[in-house]
Each structure stands twice: as structure tokens, then as C-alpha cells.
Short mmCIF file of C-alpha atoms in Angstrom, two decimals:
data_model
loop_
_atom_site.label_atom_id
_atom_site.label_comp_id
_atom_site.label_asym_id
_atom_site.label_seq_id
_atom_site.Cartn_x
_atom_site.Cartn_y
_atom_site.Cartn_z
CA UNK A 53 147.39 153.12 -14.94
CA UNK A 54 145.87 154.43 -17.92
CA UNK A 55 142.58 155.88 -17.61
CA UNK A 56 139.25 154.37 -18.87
CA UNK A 57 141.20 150.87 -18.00
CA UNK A 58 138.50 148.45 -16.19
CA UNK A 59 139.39 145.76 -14.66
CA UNK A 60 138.12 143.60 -11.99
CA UNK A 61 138.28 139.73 -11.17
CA UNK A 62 136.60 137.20 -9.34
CA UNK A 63 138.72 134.40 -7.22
CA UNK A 64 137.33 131.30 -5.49
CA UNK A 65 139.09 127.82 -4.82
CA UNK A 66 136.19 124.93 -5.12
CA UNK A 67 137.30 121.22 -3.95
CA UNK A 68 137.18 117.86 -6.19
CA UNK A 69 134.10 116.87 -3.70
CA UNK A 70 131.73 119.37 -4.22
CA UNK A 71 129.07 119.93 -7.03
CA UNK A 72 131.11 121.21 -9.38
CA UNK A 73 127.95 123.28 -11.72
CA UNK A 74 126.60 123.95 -8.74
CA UNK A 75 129.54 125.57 -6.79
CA UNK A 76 130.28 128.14 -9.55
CA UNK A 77 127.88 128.82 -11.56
CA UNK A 78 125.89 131.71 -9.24
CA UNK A 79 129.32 133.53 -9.05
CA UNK A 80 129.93 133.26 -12.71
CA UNK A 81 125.89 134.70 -12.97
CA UNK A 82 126.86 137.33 -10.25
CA UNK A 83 130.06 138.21 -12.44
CA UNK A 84 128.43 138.42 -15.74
CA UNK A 85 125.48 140.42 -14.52
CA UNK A 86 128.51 143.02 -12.73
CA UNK A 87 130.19 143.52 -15.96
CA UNK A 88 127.18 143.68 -18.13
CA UNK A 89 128.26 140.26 -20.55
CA UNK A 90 125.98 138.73 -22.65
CA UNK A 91 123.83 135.86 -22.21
CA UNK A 92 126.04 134.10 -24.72
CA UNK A 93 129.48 134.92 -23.43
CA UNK A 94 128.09 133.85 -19.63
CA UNK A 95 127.07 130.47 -21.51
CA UNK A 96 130.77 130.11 -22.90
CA UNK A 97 132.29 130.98 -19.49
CA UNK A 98 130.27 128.75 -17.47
CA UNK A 99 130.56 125.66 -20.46
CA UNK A 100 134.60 126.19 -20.14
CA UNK A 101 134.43 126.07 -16.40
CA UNK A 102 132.08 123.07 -15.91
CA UNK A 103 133.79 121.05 -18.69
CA UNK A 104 137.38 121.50 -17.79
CA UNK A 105 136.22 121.31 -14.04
CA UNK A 106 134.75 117.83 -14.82
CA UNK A 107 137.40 116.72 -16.80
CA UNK A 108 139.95 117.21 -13.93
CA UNK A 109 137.75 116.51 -10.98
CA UNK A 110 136.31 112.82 -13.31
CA UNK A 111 139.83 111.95 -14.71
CA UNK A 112 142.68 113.73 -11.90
CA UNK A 113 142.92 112.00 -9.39
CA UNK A 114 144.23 108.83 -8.43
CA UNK A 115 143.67 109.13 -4.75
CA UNK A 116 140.31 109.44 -2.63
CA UNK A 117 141.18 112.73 -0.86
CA UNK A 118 140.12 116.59 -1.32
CA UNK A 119 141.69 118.05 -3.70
CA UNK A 120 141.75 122.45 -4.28
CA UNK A 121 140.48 123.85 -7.29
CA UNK A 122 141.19 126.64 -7.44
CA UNK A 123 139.38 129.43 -10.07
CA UNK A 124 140.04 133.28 -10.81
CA UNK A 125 138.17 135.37 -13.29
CA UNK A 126 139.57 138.31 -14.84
CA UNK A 127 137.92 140.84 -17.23
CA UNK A 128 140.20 142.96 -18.56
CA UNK A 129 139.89 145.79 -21.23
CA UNK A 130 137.65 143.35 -22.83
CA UNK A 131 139.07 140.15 -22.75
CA UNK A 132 138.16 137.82 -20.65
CA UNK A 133 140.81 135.61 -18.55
CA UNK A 134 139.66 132.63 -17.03
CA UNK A 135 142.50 130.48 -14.61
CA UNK A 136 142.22 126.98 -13.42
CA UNK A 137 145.48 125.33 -10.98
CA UNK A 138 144.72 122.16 -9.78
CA UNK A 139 146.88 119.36 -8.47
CA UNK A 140 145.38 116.90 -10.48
CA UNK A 141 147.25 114.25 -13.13
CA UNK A 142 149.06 116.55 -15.76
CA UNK A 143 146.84 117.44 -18.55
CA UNK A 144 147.48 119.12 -21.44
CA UNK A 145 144.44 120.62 -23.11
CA UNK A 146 146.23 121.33 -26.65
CA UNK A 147 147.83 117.93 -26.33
CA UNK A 148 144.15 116.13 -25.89
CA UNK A 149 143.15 113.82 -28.70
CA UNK A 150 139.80 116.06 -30.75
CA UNK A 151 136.93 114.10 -31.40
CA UNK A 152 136.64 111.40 -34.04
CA UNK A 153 134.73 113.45 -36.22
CA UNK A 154 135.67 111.96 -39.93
CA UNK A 155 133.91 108.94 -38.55
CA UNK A 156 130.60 108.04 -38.60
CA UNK A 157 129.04 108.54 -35.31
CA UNK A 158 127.64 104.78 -35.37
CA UNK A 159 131.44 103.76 -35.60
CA UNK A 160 133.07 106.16 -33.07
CA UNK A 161 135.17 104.16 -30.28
CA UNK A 162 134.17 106.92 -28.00
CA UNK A 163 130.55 108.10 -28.15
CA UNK A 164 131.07 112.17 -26.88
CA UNK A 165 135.22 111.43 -26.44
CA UNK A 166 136.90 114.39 -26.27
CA UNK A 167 133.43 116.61 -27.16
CA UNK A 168 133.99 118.94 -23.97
CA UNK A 169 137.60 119.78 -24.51
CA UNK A 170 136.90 120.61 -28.52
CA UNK A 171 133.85 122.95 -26.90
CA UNK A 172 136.14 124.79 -25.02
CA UNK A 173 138.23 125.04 -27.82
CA UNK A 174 136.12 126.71 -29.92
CA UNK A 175 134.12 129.03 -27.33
CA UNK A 176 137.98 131.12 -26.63
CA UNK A 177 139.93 132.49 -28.85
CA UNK A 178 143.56 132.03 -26.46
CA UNK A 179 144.78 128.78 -24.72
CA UNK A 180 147.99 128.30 -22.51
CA UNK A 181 148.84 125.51 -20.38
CA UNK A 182 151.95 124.81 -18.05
CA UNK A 183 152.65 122.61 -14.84
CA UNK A 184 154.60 124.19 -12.55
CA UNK A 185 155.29 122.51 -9.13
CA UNK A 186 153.12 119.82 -9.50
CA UNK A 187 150.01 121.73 -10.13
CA UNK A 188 148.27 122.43 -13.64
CA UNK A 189 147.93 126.23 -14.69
CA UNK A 190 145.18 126.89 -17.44
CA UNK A 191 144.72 130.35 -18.77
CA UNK A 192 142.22 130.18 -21.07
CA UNK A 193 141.38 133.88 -23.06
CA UNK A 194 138.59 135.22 -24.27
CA UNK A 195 137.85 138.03 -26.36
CA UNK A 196 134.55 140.22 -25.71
CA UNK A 197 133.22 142.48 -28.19
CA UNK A 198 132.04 145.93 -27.55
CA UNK A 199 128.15 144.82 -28.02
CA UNK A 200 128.53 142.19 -25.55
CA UNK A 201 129.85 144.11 -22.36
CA UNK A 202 128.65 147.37 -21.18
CA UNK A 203 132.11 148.27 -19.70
CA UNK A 204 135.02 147.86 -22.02
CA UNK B 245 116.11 121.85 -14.02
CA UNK B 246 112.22 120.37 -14.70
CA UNK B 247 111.04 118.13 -17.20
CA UNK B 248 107.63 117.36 -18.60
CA UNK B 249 106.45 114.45 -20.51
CA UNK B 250 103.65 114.78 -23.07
CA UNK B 251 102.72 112.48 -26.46
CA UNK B 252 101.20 114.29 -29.80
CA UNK B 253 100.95 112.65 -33.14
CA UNK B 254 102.49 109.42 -31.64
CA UNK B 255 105.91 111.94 -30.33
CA UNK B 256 106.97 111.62 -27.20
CA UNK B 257 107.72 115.11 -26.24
CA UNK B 258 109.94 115.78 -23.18
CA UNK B 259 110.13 119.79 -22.67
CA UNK B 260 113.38 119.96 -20.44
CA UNK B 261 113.82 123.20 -18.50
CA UNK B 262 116.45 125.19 -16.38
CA UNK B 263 120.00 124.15 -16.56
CA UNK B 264 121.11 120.30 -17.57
CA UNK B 265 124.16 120.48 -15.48
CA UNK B 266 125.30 116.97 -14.16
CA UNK B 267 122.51 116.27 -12.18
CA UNK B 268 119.71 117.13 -14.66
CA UNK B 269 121.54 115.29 -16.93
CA UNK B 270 121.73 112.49 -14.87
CA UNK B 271 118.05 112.87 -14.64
CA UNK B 272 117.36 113.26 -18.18
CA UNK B 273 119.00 110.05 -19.44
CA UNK B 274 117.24 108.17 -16.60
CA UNK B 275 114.51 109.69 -18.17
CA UNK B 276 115.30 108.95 -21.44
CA UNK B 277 116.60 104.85 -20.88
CA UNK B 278 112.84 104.94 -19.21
CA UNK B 279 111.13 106.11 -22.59
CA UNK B 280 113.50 104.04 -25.12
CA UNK B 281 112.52 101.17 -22.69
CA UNK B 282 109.27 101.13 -22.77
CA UNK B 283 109.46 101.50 -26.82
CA UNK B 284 109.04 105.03 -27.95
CA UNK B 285 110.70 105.07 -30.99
CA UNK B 286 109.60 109.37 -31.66
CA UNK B 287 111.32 111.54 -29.34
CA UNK B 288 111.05 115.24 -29.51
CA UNK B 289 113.12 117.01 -27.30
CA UNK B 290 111.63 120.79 -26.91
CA UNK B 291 114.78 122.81 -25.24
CA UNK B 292 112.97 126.52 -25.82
CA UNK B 293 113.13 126.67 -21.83
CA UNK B 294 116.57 125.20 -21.46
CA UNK B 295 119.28 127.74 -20.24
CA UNK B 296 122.38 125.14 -19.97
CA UNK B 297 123.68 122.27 -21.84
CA UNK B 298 127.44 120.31 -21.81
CA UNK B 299 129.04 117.99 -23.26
CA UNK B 300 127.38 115.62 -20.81
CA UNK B 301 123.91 116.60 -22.28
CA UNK B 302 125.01 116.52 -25.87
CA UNK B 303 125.81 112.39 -24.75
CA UNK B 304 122.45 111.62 -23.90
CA UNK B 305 121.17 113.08 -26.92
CA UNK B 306 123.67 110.74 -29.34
CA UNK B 307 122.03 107.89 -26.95
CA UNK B 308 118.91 108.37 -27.82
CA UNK B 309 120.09 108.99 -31.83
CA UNK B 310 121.83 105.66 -31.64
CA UNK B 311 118.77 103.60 -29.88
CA UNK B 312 116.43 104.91 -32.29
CA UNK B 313 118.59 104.54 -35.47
CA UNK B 314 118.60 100.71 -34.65
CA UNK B 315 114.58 100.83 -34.24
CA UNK B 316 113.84 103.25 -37.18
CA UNK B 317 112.99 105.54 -34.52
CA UNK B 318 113.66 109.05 -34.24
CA UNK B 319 115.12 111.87 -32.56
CA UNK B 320 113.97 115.79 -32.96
CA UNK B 321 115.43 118.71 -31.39
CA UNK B 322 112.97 122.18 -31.17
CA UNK B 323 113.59 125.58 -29.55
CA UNK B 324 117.20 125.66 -28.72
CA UNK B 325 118.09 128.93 -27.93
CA UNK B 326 120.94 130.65 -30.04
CA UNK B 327 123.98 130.18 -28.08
CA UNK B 328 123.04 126.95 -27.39
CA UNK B 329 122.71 126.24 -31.03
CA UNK B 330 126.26 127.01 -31.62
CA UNK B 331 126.93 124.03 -29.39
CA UNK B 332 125.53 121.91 -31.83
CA UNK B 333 127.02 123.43 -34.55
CA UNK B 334 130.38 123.28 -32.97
CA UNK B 335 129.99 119.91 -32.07
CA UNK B 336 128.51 118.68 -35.32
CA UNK B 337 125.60 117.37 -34.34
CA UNK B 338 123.32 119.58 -35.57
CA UNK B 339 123.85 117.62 -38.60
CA UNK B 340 122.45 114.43 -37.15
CA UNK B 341 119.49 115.81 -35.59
CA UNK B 342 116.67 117.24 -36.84
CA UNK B 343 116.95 120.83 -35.14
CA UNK B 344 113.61 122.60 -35.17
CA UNK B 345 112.51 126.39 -34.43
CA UNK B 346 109.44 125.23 -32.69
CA UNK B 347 107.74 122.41 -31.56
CA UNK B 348 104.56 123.18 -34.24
CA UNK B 349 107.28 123.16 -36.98
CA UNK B 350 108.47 119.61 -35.29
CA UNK B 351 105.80 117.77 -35.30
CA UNK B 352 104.62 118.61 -38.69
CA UNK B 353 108.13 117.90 -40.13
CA UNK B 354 108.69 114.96 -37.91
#
């Protein structure tokens, strides 16, 4: 390993029936505050994690049972790595329809439809998606500048 | 999260604090249904205490946008912090409300 690498990760697995905001969001505080990120870049990595949490936990499921979520958090030489598997309905992120934005917001079919995943979108710069047995895999990448965390 | 009410100049301002994850979301468009309701037609959202906002949040603004529009009512945004900002930038809205540094500079340009 080459020297003046950091890296370090967080890992929890959350259910479909718990509070989703709730569950993570002193972990991703705890996190941020370890690695010395910004205000703003904890904002975009707590945004991506409740939206795409939501989406999965409001829209995956067809049944009634608890489901595993389950979340890992990797900062790495700067760039941030945030995972998501679930067992949830397929869903393709880069496949989701962006909002209807060349139409007036009076005459949008869907109010906010599809605002959350075009946040997410925008707030990394790196998106890959597969489903491999049965489960969705999101790796979702985020550069960090030098300004914005204290240790590379 | 916390919210508190208060009226200036005929503007309902609601100051919403903390973090509007899905229950103070929940809370807020309770909130706002309750003020749209009983016929404010000025609402002035002041978000310089507001940490967190989604997609979820950004919903109950457009609401309130689209009530209002019908009455000739109106919807004001002050204080949003900068990263928060960029949330309405991204998502476009900050060209259909009126964002505002502070809630002074609000009123008057309200």
C-alpha cells in the first residue's frame, strides 16, 4: 500500500421498516465529522442516501415483510464511494425517467416526479448500477476536493 | 425539526428549523394545508435555521406555489443556506420562487 493512502469506510445494513433519515443520518454526521468533510458534501451524502433509500423502501417492494438495506461508505484518496444492495424491484437509476422540466410546472403530470433521482444525479460526479442475484448494487461516486476534507 | 408561526405586513411567516426529513415534512405540509386553509394567500418561508431539505420538502413548497398561484397568492423563500440553495438551483425552482437573503429583504420585496 502506498503511503499517505487514507482510507476508511463505514458499513451498516438498515431494514425497509425503520425510519429511514433517522436510522442513518447520525452515522453519516459521525463519518463526516471523522474525515473532516464539509458541511456541503455531508448535505450531498445524506440527500443521496435518504432519496435513493426512499425511493426503494416507497416503490420496492411488493410484499409486507422486512426487507435488508444494506449501506457502506467508503472514503478513499478523496473520493467518496457510497453502496446501496437491496432486494427490492430492479431499478435502474440511469434508466429513470428526469423530471418534466420543459414543462410548465402548472402542467406537469407529476408534481416533484423524478426530482430526487435528478438530485442525486447532480450532487456525484460517478453512477453504476447492476443486479446481481436478485439484489440491486448502487455505487454511486463522489469526488471531494482538497478544501473540503482535511485528510486526502 | 421546530416550526414557528408569525404574521408581518399581512405574511404569514413560518421559520422552519432543524432537519425536514420525512417526518418534519410531514409536519410542515400539515402545517402548510392548515394555513392555505384558513386563506393566507402570503407565505414566507424563512429556512436560515434549516439544516436539511429533500425532494420531499421541495414538494410541499410547489404545493403551496400552486395553491397560491390560483388565489394570486404568494410564496417567498428567505435564508436558505448555501448548499441548500444549490438544491433549488439544481432542481429549478429557484426560478419559481422568490428566494430571499433575509427575511427584512422579504418582506420589503414581497
Amino acid at each position: 500500500m502506498e503511503t499517505g493512502m487514507a482510507e476508511d469506510f463505514i458499513s451498516f445494513r438498515m431494514t425497509n421498516k425503520m425510519n429511514c433519515f433517522k436510522c442513518f443520518h447520525s452515522k453519516v454526521e459521525d463519518f463526516g465529522a471523522t474525515h473532516g468533510l464539509s458541511m456541503k458534501i455531508i448535505f450531498h451524502l445524506t440527500l443521496c442516501l435518504d432519496e435513493m433509500i426512499t425511493n426503494i423502501i416507497s416503490y420496492g417492494y411488493a410484499d409486507f415483510d422486512e426487507h435488508p438495506i444494506d449501506v457502506t461508505l467508503v472514503l478513499k484518496d478523496g473520493v467518496l464511494i457510497i453502496r446501496i444492495e437491496d432486494d427490492s424491484e430492479p431499478f435502474n437509476i440511469l434508466e429513470a425517467p428526469e423530471p418534466e422540466f420543459d414543462v410548465p410546472l402548472e402542467e406537469r403530470k407529476r408534481a416533484i416526479g423524478g426530482m430526487g433521482i435528478h438530485l442525486v444525479k447532480n450532487m456525484v460526479d460517478d453512477i453504476n448500477y447492476k443486479r446481481e442475484d436478485g439484489k440491486n448494487v448502487l455505487l454511486l461516486t463522489k469526488k471531494i476536493c482538497e478544501e473540503c476534507c482535511s485528510r486526502g | 425539526m421546530a416550526m414557528i408561526e408569525s404574521k408581518e405586513n399581512g405574511i404569514t411567516i413560518l421559520a422552519v428549523d432543524g432537519n425536514l426529513d420525512a417526518e418534519g415534512t410531514q409536519a410542515m405540509e400539515v402545517k402548510v394545508l392548515a394555513l392555505l386553509e384558513g386563506g393566507e394567500t402570503q407565505l414566507l418561508f424563512d429556512f436560515s435555521s434549516l439544516d436539511y431539505i429533500n425532494s420531499s420538502g421541495l414538494r410541499v413548497l410547489v404545493l403551496a406555489y400552486q395553491r397560491l398561484k390560483k388565489a394570486s397568492g404568494k410564496v417567498a423563500i428567505c435564508g436558505v443556506k448555501d448548499y441548500i440553495q444549490e438544491v433549488f438551483e439544481v432542481s429549478g425552482y429557484d426560478k419559481i420562487f422568490s428566494l430571499f437573503p433575509s427575511r427584512g429583504d422579504a418582506i420589503s420585496g414581497m
